[in-house]
GROMACS .gro file of C-alpha atoms in nm:
model
  404
    1MET     CA    1   0.000   0.000   0.000
    2ARG     CA    2   0.129   0.346  -0.087
    3PHE     CA    3   0.222   0.584   0.193
    4ILE     CA    4   0.032   0.908   0.139
    5ASP     CA    5   0.064   1.173   0.410
    6GLU     CA    6  -0.133   1.457   0.249
    7ALA     CA    7  -0.467   1.479   0.073
    8VAL     CA    8  -0.718   1.746  -0.023
    9VAL     CA    9  -1.087   1.656  -0.014
   10THR     CA   10  -1.416   1.837  -0.059
   11VAL     CA   11  -1.692   1.768   0.192
   12LYS     CA   12  -2.055   1.873   0.164
   13ALA     CA   13  -2.292   1.839   0.456
   14GLY     CA   14  -2.650   1.752   0.377
   15ASP     CA   15  -2.911   2.023   0.314
   16GLY     CA   16  -3.209   2.041   0.543
   17GLY     CA   17  -3.541   1.909   0.419
   18ASN     CA   18  -3.820   2.151   0.338
   19GLY     CA   19  -4.113   2.213   0.565
   20ILE     CA   20  -4.454   2.172   0.402
   21ALA     CA   21  -4.783   2.353   0.407
   22SER     CA   22  -5.056   2.100   0.479
   23PHE     CA   23  -5.400   2.102   0.641
   24ARG     CA   24  -5.579   1.844   0.847
   25ARG     CA   25  -5.852   1.683   0.644
   26GLU     CA   26  -6.074   1.431   0.819
   27LYS     CA   27  -6.439   1.345   0.790
   28TYR     CA   28  -6.648   1.532   1.045
   29VAL     CA   29  -6.355   1.760   1.131
   30PRO     CA   30  -6.421   2.079   0.938
   31ARG     CA   31  -6.145   2.335   0.925
   32GLY     CA   32  -5.893   2.103   1.085
   33GLY     CA   33  -5.621   2.362   1.064
   34PRO     CA   34  -5.255   2.342   0.956
   35ASP     CA   35  -5.062   2.021   1.015
   36GLY     CA   36  -4.749   2.062   0.799
   37GLY     CA   37  -4.439   1.901   0.949
   38ASP     CA   38  -4.083   2.032   0.960
   39GLY     CA   39  -3.808   1.912   0.730
   40GLY     CA   40  -3.537   1.680   0.862
   41SER     CA   41  -3.183   1.794   0.930
   42GLY     CA   42  -2.910   1.723   0.676
   43GLY     CA   43  -2.628   1.487   0.769
   44ASP     CA   44  -2.311   1.621   0.930
   45VAL     CA   45  -1.960   1.529   0.816
   46TYR     CA   46  -1.710   1.415   1.080
   47VAL     CA   47  -1.345   1.315   1.059
   48ILE     CA   48  -1.251   1.038   1.303
   49ALA     CA   49  -0.916   0.889   1.403
   50ASP     CA   50  -0.912   0.521   1.315
   51ASP     CA   51  -0.652   0.284   1.459
   52ASN     CA   52  -0.693   0.055   1.155
   53THR     CA   53  -0.601   0.327   0.905
   54ASN     CA   54  -0.234   0.408   0.842
   55THR     CA   55  -0.232   0.614   0.525
   56LEU     CA   56  -0.440   0.875   0.344
   57VAL     CA   57  -0.422   0.686   0.016
   58ASP     CA   58  -0.800   0.640  -0.010
   59TYR     CA   59  -0.848   1.016  -0.028
   60ARG     CA   60  -0.629   1.036  -0.335
   61TYR     CA   61  -0.887   0.842  -0.534
   62THR     CA   62  -1.214   0.967  -0.387
   63ARG     CA   63  -1.191   1.339  -0.328
   64ARG     CA   64  -1.549   1.440  -0.256
   65TYR     CA   65  -1.782   1.322   0.018
   66ASP     CA   66  -2.144   1.431   0.043
   67ALA     CA   67  -2.387   1.369   0.325
   68LYS     CA   68  -2.750   1.319   0.225
   69ARG     CA   69  -3.015   1.586   0.266
   70GLY     CA   70  -3.294   1.558   0.519
   71GLU     CA   71  -3.641   1.443   0.417
   72ASN     CA   72  -3.915   1.695   0.357
   73GLY     CA   73  -4.183   1.731   0.621
   74HIS     CA   74  -4.505   1.533   0.607
   75SER     CA   75  -4.864   1.601   0.687
   76LYS     CA   76  -5.019   1.522   1.026
   77ASN     CA   77  -4.737   1.722   1.190
   78CYS     CA   78  -4.482   1.453   1.101
   79ALA     CA   79  -4.129   1.582   1.064
   80GLY     CA   80  -3.905   1.452   0.790
   81LYS     CA   81  -3.634   1.205   0.878
   82GLY     CA   82  -3.290   1.348   0.945
   83SER     CA   83  -3.005   1.214   0.734
   84ASP     CA   84  -2.727   0.994   0.870
   85ASP     CA   85  -2.392   1.154   0.943
   86VAL     CA   86  -2.084   1.074   0.736
   87PHE     CA   87  -1.762   0.968   0.911
   88LEU     CA   88  -1.428   0.990   0.732
   89PRO     CA   89  -1.162   0.766   0.895
   90VAL     CA   90  -0.806   0.898   0.902
   91PRO     CA   91  -0.487   0.774   1.069
   92ILE     CA   92  -0.400   0.886   1.419
   93GLY     CA   93  -0.186   1.198   1.391
   94THR     CA   94  -0.386   1.368   1.114
   95THR     CA   95  -0.433   1.744   1.116
   96ILE     CA   96  -0.744   1.888   0.948
   97ILE     CA   97  -0.703   2.227   0.778
   98ASP     CA   98  -0.965   2.446   0.609
   99THR     CA   99  -0.796   2.546   0.284
  100GLU     CA  100  -1.008   2.860   0.241
  101THR     CA  101  -0.923   3.016   0.578
  102ASP     CA  102  -0.603   2.819   0.649
  103GLU     CA  103  -0.754   2.746   0.991
  104VAL     CA  104  -0.655   2.427   1.170
  105LEU     CA  105  -0.990   2.267   1.253
  106GLY     CA  106  -0.848   1.988   1.463
  107ASP     CA  107  -0.564   1.755   1.538
  108LEU     CA  108  -0.657   1.389   1.586
  109VAL     CA  109  -0.406   1.222   1.814
  110GLU     CA  110  -0.620   0.968   2.001
  111ILE     CA  111  -0.816   0.662   1.889
  112ASP     CA  112  -1.181   0.743   1.802
  113GLN     CA  113  -1.126   1.117   1.850
  114LYS     CA  114  -1.351   1.300   1.606
  115ILE     CA  115  -1.425   1.653   1.494
  116LEU     CA  116  -1.719   1.804   1.311
  117VAL     CA  117  -1.592   1.952   0.984
  118ALA     CA  118  -1.917   2.033   0.803
  119LYS     CA  119  -2.251   2.101   0.972
  120GLY     CA  120  -2.570   1.979   0.807
  121GLY     CA  121  -2.846   2.228   0.735
  122ASP     CA  122  -3.147   2.256   0.964
  123GLY     CA  123  -3.485   2.154   0.827
  124GLY     CA  124  -3.740   2.407   0.718
  125LEU     CA  125  -4.053   2.485   0.917
  126GLY     CA  126  -4.396   2.350   0.835
  127ASN     CA  127  -4.698   2.579   0.827
  128THR     CA  128  -4.800   2.471   1.178
  129HIS     CA  129  -4.539   2.715   1.314
  130PHE     CA  130  -4.708   3.009   1.146
  131LYS     CA  131  -5.054   2.955   1.294
  132SER     CA  132  -5.185   3.247   1.498
  133SER     CA  133  -5.512   3.393   1.617
  134THR     CA  134  -5.518   3.620   1.314
  135ASN     CA  135  -5.391   3.364   1.065
  136GLN     CA  136  -5.551   3.029   1.137
  137ALA     CA  137  -5.486   2.883   0.792
  138PRO     CA  138  -5.128   2.981   0.706
  139ARG     CA  139  -5.001   2.865   0.372
  140LYS     CA  140  -4.640   2.950   0.450
  141ALA     CA  141  -4.360   2.698   0.494
  142THR     CA  142  -3.984   2.747   0.477
  143SER     CA  143  -3.716   2.566   0.284
  144GLY     CA  144  -3.436   2.377   0.453
  145PHE     CA  145  -3.100   2.542   0.507
  146GLU     CA  146  -2.798   2.443   0.302
  147GLY     CA  147  -2.529   2.226   0.456
  148GLU     CA  148  -2.173   2.353   0.478
  149LEU     CA  149  -1.936   2.300   0.187
  150LYS     CA  150  -1.565   2.292   0.268
  151VAL     CA  151  -1.239   2.201   0.100
  152LEU     CA  152  -1.015   2.036   0.357
  153LYS     CA  153  -0.652   1.939   0.365
  154PHE     CA  154  -0.552   1.630   0.561
  155GLU     CA  155  -0.192   1.628   0.685
  156LEU     CA  156  -0.060   1.314   0.850
  157LYS     CA  157   0.227   1.337   1.095
  158VAL     CA  158   0.323   1.010   1.254
  159VAL     CA  159   0.276   0.995   1.630
  160ALA     CA  160   0.610   0.897   1.782
  161ASP     CA  161   0.805   0.979   2.096
  162VAL     CA  162   1.148   0.965   1.934
  163GLY     CA  163   1.253   1.066   1.584
  164LEU     CA  164   1.568   0.935   1.412
  165VAL     CA  165   1.753   1.189   1.198
  166GLY     CA  166   2.080   1.165   1.011
  167LEU     CA  167   2.237   1.143   0.669
  168PRO     CA  168   2.147   0.853   0.440
  169ASN     CA  169   2.327   0.535   0.547
  170ALA     CA  170   2.392   0.663   0.900
  171GLY     CA  171   2.234   0.343   1.031
  172LYS     CA  172   1.888   0.468   1.129
  173SER     CA  173   1.696   0.179   0.976
  174THR     CA  174   1.932  -0.076   1.127
  175PHE     CA  175   1.893   0.093   1.464
  176ILE     CA  176   1.513   0.071   1.460
  177ARG     CA  177   1.539  -0.293   1.352
  178GLN     CA  178   1.757  -0.358   1.656
  179VAL     CA  179   1.522  -0.202   1.911
  180SER     CA  180   1.181  -0.297   1.770
  181ALA     CA  181   1.001  -0.542   1.545
  182ALA     CA  182   0.996  -0.293   1.257
  183LYS     CA  183   1.167  -0.426   0.945
  184PRO     CA  184   1.253  -0.134   0.718
  185LYS     CA  185   1.466  -0.197   0.414
  186VAL     CA  186   1.842  -0.198   0.482
  187ALA     CA  187   2.107  -0.186   0.210
  188ASP     CA  188   2.457  -0.051   0.147
  189TYR     CA  189   2.343   0.239  -0.068
  190PRO     CA  190   2.181   0.572   0.029
  191PHE     CA  191   1.810   0.649   0.031
  192THR     CA  192   1.700   0.293   0.106
  193THR     CA  193   1.440   0.449   0.336
  194LEU     CA  194   1.187   0.637   0.123
  195VAL     CA  195   0.902   0.674   0.373
  196PRO     CA  196   0.881   0.695   0.754
  197ASN     CA  197   0.894   0.368   0.944
  198LEU     CA  198   0.755   0.326   1.293
  199GLY     CA  199   0.855   0.080   1.559
  200VAL     CA  200   0.729   0.022   1.912
  201VAL     CA  201   1.028  -0.010   2.145
  202ASP     CA  202   0.926  -0.251   2.420
  203ILE     CA  203   1.136  -0.210   2.734
  204GLY     CA  204   0.943  -0.440   2.964
  205ARG     CA  205   0.605  -0.479   3.126
  206HIS     CA  206   0.394  -0.171   3.048
  207ARG     CA  207   0.702   0.023   2.935
  208SER     CA  208   0.729   0.119   2.571
  209PHE     CA  209   0.760   0.412   2.335
  210VAL     CA  210   0.729   0.471   1.961
  211MET     CA  211   1.027   0.550   1.743
  212ALA     CA  212   1.012   0.696   1.391
  213ASP     CA  213   1.278   0.638   1.127
  214ILE     CA  214   1.271   0.937   0.891
  215PRO     CA  215   1.424   0.922   0.538
  216GLY     CA  216   1.777   1.063   0.543
  217LEU     CA  217   1.847   1.429   0.488
  218ILE     CA  218   2.127   1.569   0.274
  219GLU     CA  219   2.275   1.913   0.239
  220GLY     CA  220   2.026   2.144   0.073
  221ALA     CA  221   1.726   1.936   0.182
  222SER     CA  222   1.548   2.252   0.303
  223GLU     CA  223   1.567   2.375  -0.058
  224GLY     CA  224   1.441   2.050  -0.209
  225ALA     CA  225   1.761   1.852  -0.256
  226GLY     CA  226   1.731   1.474  -0.233
  227LEU     CA  227   1.397   1.387  -0.078
  228GLY     CA  228   1.380   1.741   0.055
  229ILE     CA  229   1.204   1.801   0.383
  230ARG     CA  230   0.884   1.630   0.277
  231PHE     CA  231   0.905   1.381   0.564
  232LEU     CA  232   1.081   1.600   0.820
  233LYS     CA  233   0.744   1.720   0.946
  234HIS     CA  234   0.692   1.370   1.086
  235VAL     CA  235   0.931   1.445   1.373
  236ALA     CA  236   0.727   1.751   1.477
  237ARG     CA  237   0.536   1.549   1.738
  238THR     CA  238   0.839   1.379   1.891
  239ARG     CA  239   0.978   1.445   2.239
  240ARG     CA  240   1.337   1.363   2.146
  241LEU     CA  241   1.552   1.361   1.835
  242LEU     CA  242   1.810   1.084   1.804
  243HIS     CA  243   2.084   1.215   1.578
  244LEU     CA  244   2.286   0.926   1.430
  245VAL     CA  245   2.633   1.001   1.294
  246ASP     CA  246   2.846   0.748   1.107
  247VAL     CA  247   3.190   0.775   1.267
  248LYS     CA  248   3.361   0.610   0.969
  249PRO     CA  249   3.168   0.697   0.650
  250ILE     CA  250   3.241   0.462   0.363
  251ASP     CA  251   3.278   0.757   0.126
  252GLY     CA  252   3.560   0.903   0.338
  253SER     CA  253   3.364   1.215   0.433
  254ASP     CA  254   3.417   1.399   0.761
  255PRO     CA  255   3.169   1.284   1.030
  256VAL     CA  256   3.185   1.627   1.193
  257GLU     CA  257   3.078   1.800   0.873
  258ASN     CA  258   2.810   1.535   0.819
  259ALA     CA  259   2.666   1.607   1.162
  260ARG     CA  260   2.672   1.980   1.094
  261VAL     CA  261   2.477   1.925   0.772
  262ILE     CA  262   2.188   1.776   0.970
  263LEU     CA  263   2.202   2.044   1.239
  264ASN     CA  264   2.204   2.320   0.976
  265GLU     CA  265   1.915   2.168   0.779
  266LEU     CA  266   1.707   2.136   1.096
  267GLU     CA  267   1.779   2.498   1.185
  268ARG     CA  268   1.699   2.624   0.837
  269PHE     CA  269   1.378   2.427   0.817
  270SER     CA  270   1.248   2.504   1.167
  271PRO     CA  271   1.435   2.670   1.456
  272GLU     CA  272   1.169   2.535   1.691
  273LEU     CA  273   1.237   2.182   1.566
  274ALA     CA  274   1.612   2.231   1.601
  275ASN     CA  275   1.554   2.320   1.967
  276LEU     CA  276   1.398   1.985   2.048
  277PRO     CA  277   1.611   1.784   2.293
  278GLN     CA  278   1.869   1.595   2.087
  279ILE     CA  279   2.083   1.295   2.171
  280LEU     CA  280   2.398   1.237   1.967
  281VAL     CA  281   2.465   0.875   1.873
  282LEU     CA  282   2.808   0.799   1.728
  283ASN     CA  283   2.726   0.492   1.527
  284LYS     CA  284   2.916   0.215   1.348
  285ILE     CA  285   3.192   0.199   1.606
  286ASP     CA  286   3.260  -0.155   1.486
  287GLN     CA  287   3.423   0.002   1.180
  288VAL     CA  288   3.697   0.164   1.389
  289VAL     CA  289   3.986  -0.018   1.556
  290GLU     CA  290   3.950  -0.011   1.935
  291GLU     CA  291   4.268   0.186   2.007
  292ASP     CA  292   4.156   0.470   1.778
  293LEU     CA  293   3.788   0.475   1.879
  294ASN     CA  294   3.808   0.690   2.190
  295GLU     CA  295   4.023   0.954   2.022
  296LEU     CA  296   3.793   0.969   1.718
  297CYS     CA  297   3.474   1.002   1.923
  298THR     CA  298   3.628   1.265   2.149
  299HIS     CA  299   3.739   1.460   1.843
  300ILE     CA  300   3.388   1.455   1.689
  301VAL     CA  301   3.222   1.573   2.009
  302ALA     CA  302   3.481   1.848   2.062
  303GLU     CA  303   3.461   1.977   1.704
  304LEU     CA  304   3.083   1.992   1.721
  305GLY     CA  305   3.098   2.170   2.055
  306TRP     CA  306   2.840   1.920   2.173
  307THR     CA  307   2.740   1.960   2.536
  308GLY     CA  308   2.447   1.719   2.538
  309ILE     CA  309   2.424   1.346   2.588
  310VAL     CA  310   2.640   1.122   2.367
  311PHE     CA  311   2.621   0.746   2.305
  312ARG     CA  312   2.845   0.514   2.108
  313THR     CA  313   2.675   0.230   1.925
  314SER     CA  314   2.709  -0.032   1.661
  315THR     CA  315   2.369  -0.100   1.511
  316LEU     CA  316   2.518  -0.395   1.324
  317THR     CA  317   2.637  -0.581   1.635
  318GLY     CA  318   2.397  -0.421   1.883
  319ASP     CA  319   2.673  -0.275   2.104
  320GLY     CA  320   2.547   0.023   2.305
  321VAL     CA  321   2.194   0.008   2.163
  322ASP     CA  322   2.030  -0.107   2.486
  323ALA     CA  323   2.181   0.183   2.677
  324VAL     CA  324   2.022   0.425   2.431
  325LYS     CA  325   1.674   0.277   2.448
  326TYR     CA  326   1.673   0.253   2.829
  327HIS     CA  327   1.789   0.613   2.855
  328LEU     CA  328   1.513   0.724   2.618
  329MET     CA  329   1.249   0.530   2.809
  330ASN     CA  330   1.353   0.686   3.140
  331GLU     CA  331   1.355   1.037   2.993
  332ILE     CA  332   1.014   0.995   2.832
  333GLU     CA  333   0.860   0.850   3.148
  334ARG     CA  334   0.996   1.137   3.359
  335GLU     CA  335   0.852   1.388   3.114
  336ARG     CA  336   0.513   1.217   3.104
  337GLU     CA  337   0.496   1.205   3.485
  338ARG     CA  338   0.588   1.572   3.515
  339GLU     CA  339   0.314   1.664   3.269
  340ILE     CA  340   0.063   1.485   3.493
  341GLU     CA  341   0.191   1.636   3.817
  342ASP     CA  342   0.269   1.989   3.698
  343PRO     CA  343  -0.016   2.160   3.504
  344ILE     CA  344   0.204   2.461   3.425
  345PHE     CA  345   0.467   2.240   3.265
  346ALA     CA  346   0.196   2.048   3.078
  347ASP     CA  347   0.054   2.373   2.938
  348ALA     CA  348   0.401   2.489   2.837
  349GLN     CA  349   0.463   2.157   2.661
  350LYS     CA  350   0.132   2.183   2.479
  351GLU     CA  351   0.207   2.537   2.365
  352ARG     CA  352   0.554   2.433   2.248
  353PHE     CA  353   0.419   2.148   2.038
  354GLU     CA  354   0.150   2.375   1.892
  355ARG     CA  355   0.413   2.633   1.796
  356LEU     CA  356   0.632   2.361   1.652
  357GLU     CA  357   0.354   2.209   1.444
  358GLU     CA  358   0.246   2.548   1.314
  359GLU     CA  359   0.601   2.643   1.220
  360VAL     CA  360   0.665   2.308   1.055
  361ARG     CA  361   0.339   2.327   0.861
  362LEU     CA  362   0.403   2.679   0.734
  363ASN     CA  363   0.767   2.609   0.648
  364THR     CA  364   0.677   2.288   0.468
  365GLU     CA  365   0.419   2.472   0.257
  366ALA     CA  366   0.660   2.759   0.186
  367GLN     CA  367   0.932   2.517   0.076
  368ARG     CA  368   0.686   2.330  -0.142
  369GLU     CA  369   0.564   2.649  -0.310
  370ALA     CA  370   0.920   2.766  -0.372
  371TYR     CA  371   1.006   2.428  -0.525
  372ARG     CA  372   0.699   2.437  -0.750
  373ALA     CA  373   0.779   2.791  -0.859
  374ALA     CA  374   1.133   2.685  -0.950
  375ARG     CA  375   1.009   2.385  -1.145
  376LYS     CA  376   0.753   2.601  -1.326
  377ALA     CA  377   1.022   2.849  -1.423
  378GLU     CA  378   1.239   2.563  -1.545
  379ARG     CA  379   0.952   2.416  -1.744
  380GLU     CA  380   0.865   2.746  -1.907
  381GLY     CA  381   1.229   2.809  -1.990
  382THR     CA  382   1.329   2.467  -2.123
  383ASN     CA  383   1.005   2.273  -2.176
  384LEU     CA  384   1.177   1.967  -2.031
  385VAL     CA  385   0.949   1.913  -1.733
  386ASP     CA  386   0.594   1.782  -1.764
  387ASP     CA  387   0.310   1.885  -1.539
  388ASP     CA  388   0.303   1.521  -1.424
  389ASP     CA  389   0.642   1.573  -1.260
  390LEU     CA  390   0.475   1.796  -1.003
  391ASP     CA  391   0.194   1.552  -0.930
  392ASP     CA  392   0.222   1.415  -0.578
  393ASP     CA  393   0.029   1.108  -0.694
  394ASP     CA  394   0.348   0.983  -0.858
  395ASP     CA  395   0.518   0.926  -0.523
  396ASP     CA  396   0.545   0.560  -0.437
  397GLY     CA  397   0.565   0.433  -0.085
  398VAL     CA  398   0.445   0.179   0.166
  399GLU     CA  399   0.208   0.169   0.454
  400VAL     CA  400   0.328   0.296   0.793
  401VAL     CA  401   0.269   0.020   1.048
  402TYR     CA  402   0.320   0.021   1.422
  403THR     CA  403   0.495  -0.300   1.524
  404SER     CA  404   0.607  -0.426   1.859
   0.00000   0.00000   0.00000
């Protein structure tokens, strides 16, 4: 199944049914008076977080969803039947945006959480409502109100506690394979990871967290190089960033400069994202002889001016990996407990994540628009690029699955 993390859909709530003008007509009951019923309400449109849905691919093929209108009123003061509501299932972690106002209507982060995105129209009034002492036979009835019509954008950001960042072939996919049951593709060439992969890291009884493996960044990613920053938004919900650095790159590049590339791209894309707590993981230590390892790692940390936490690992052999996952679990648990015990801290955390998501969303859209403008200019100048090249539907991928 293709991994689709954005979709634009049109939703139309149902119109209300019309009220009717009707009069009671029975034998031996002269001048029975008005008995027109009200119209039924139109169906509402809801978006609901579904644990069984992992991608927005369905909304790439069906892009309009209409709720039915309410029934018209009936005689004998019988109201028309209201229409059923329409529920659109989306993956957990989906943000709903009104494209006309650019307003964020909701953020679905819990199972079965739902939001009303389009309100159905109320039914019209039957002529019974217009009866009075001076107008005992009203022939007036009102039409139902129109349901709301909206064009919505669905944006999926995976829900994870820890996000893995690093250059291609830094060992991120191998790391997540070591600590969880996730099985992303691993190979000895760059860009083997083309879509985010999620894994549930199980520490023990009732202790676990979710880790996200994000496709590797390269220099210039914030300007569209490589895979660009299309998937970087998926670390916007994380509590920690795990920055993996290959201490002995096979291409002979400088690990210090490689680490700086990632730090610079994070800063250029989103300063708020760059300020997330980061843990530096010096990976692939099995590629360095033991007597040189300490000197090399010390040199990398010193050149980066890194004052945070540092781990040394080999994702191939598993050395040092357990220490990383236990540290992460302890940090996440402490943060969760503090959010429960300290309302002020919880509010500050919520505000920080809201700022981060807003900044990431706006920067992602700005980068996308700049990229499209550049491609349009190239197409108009050289006629070498087809419109299809800018179609997001051409992106292949796989389903994001939580595994444990």
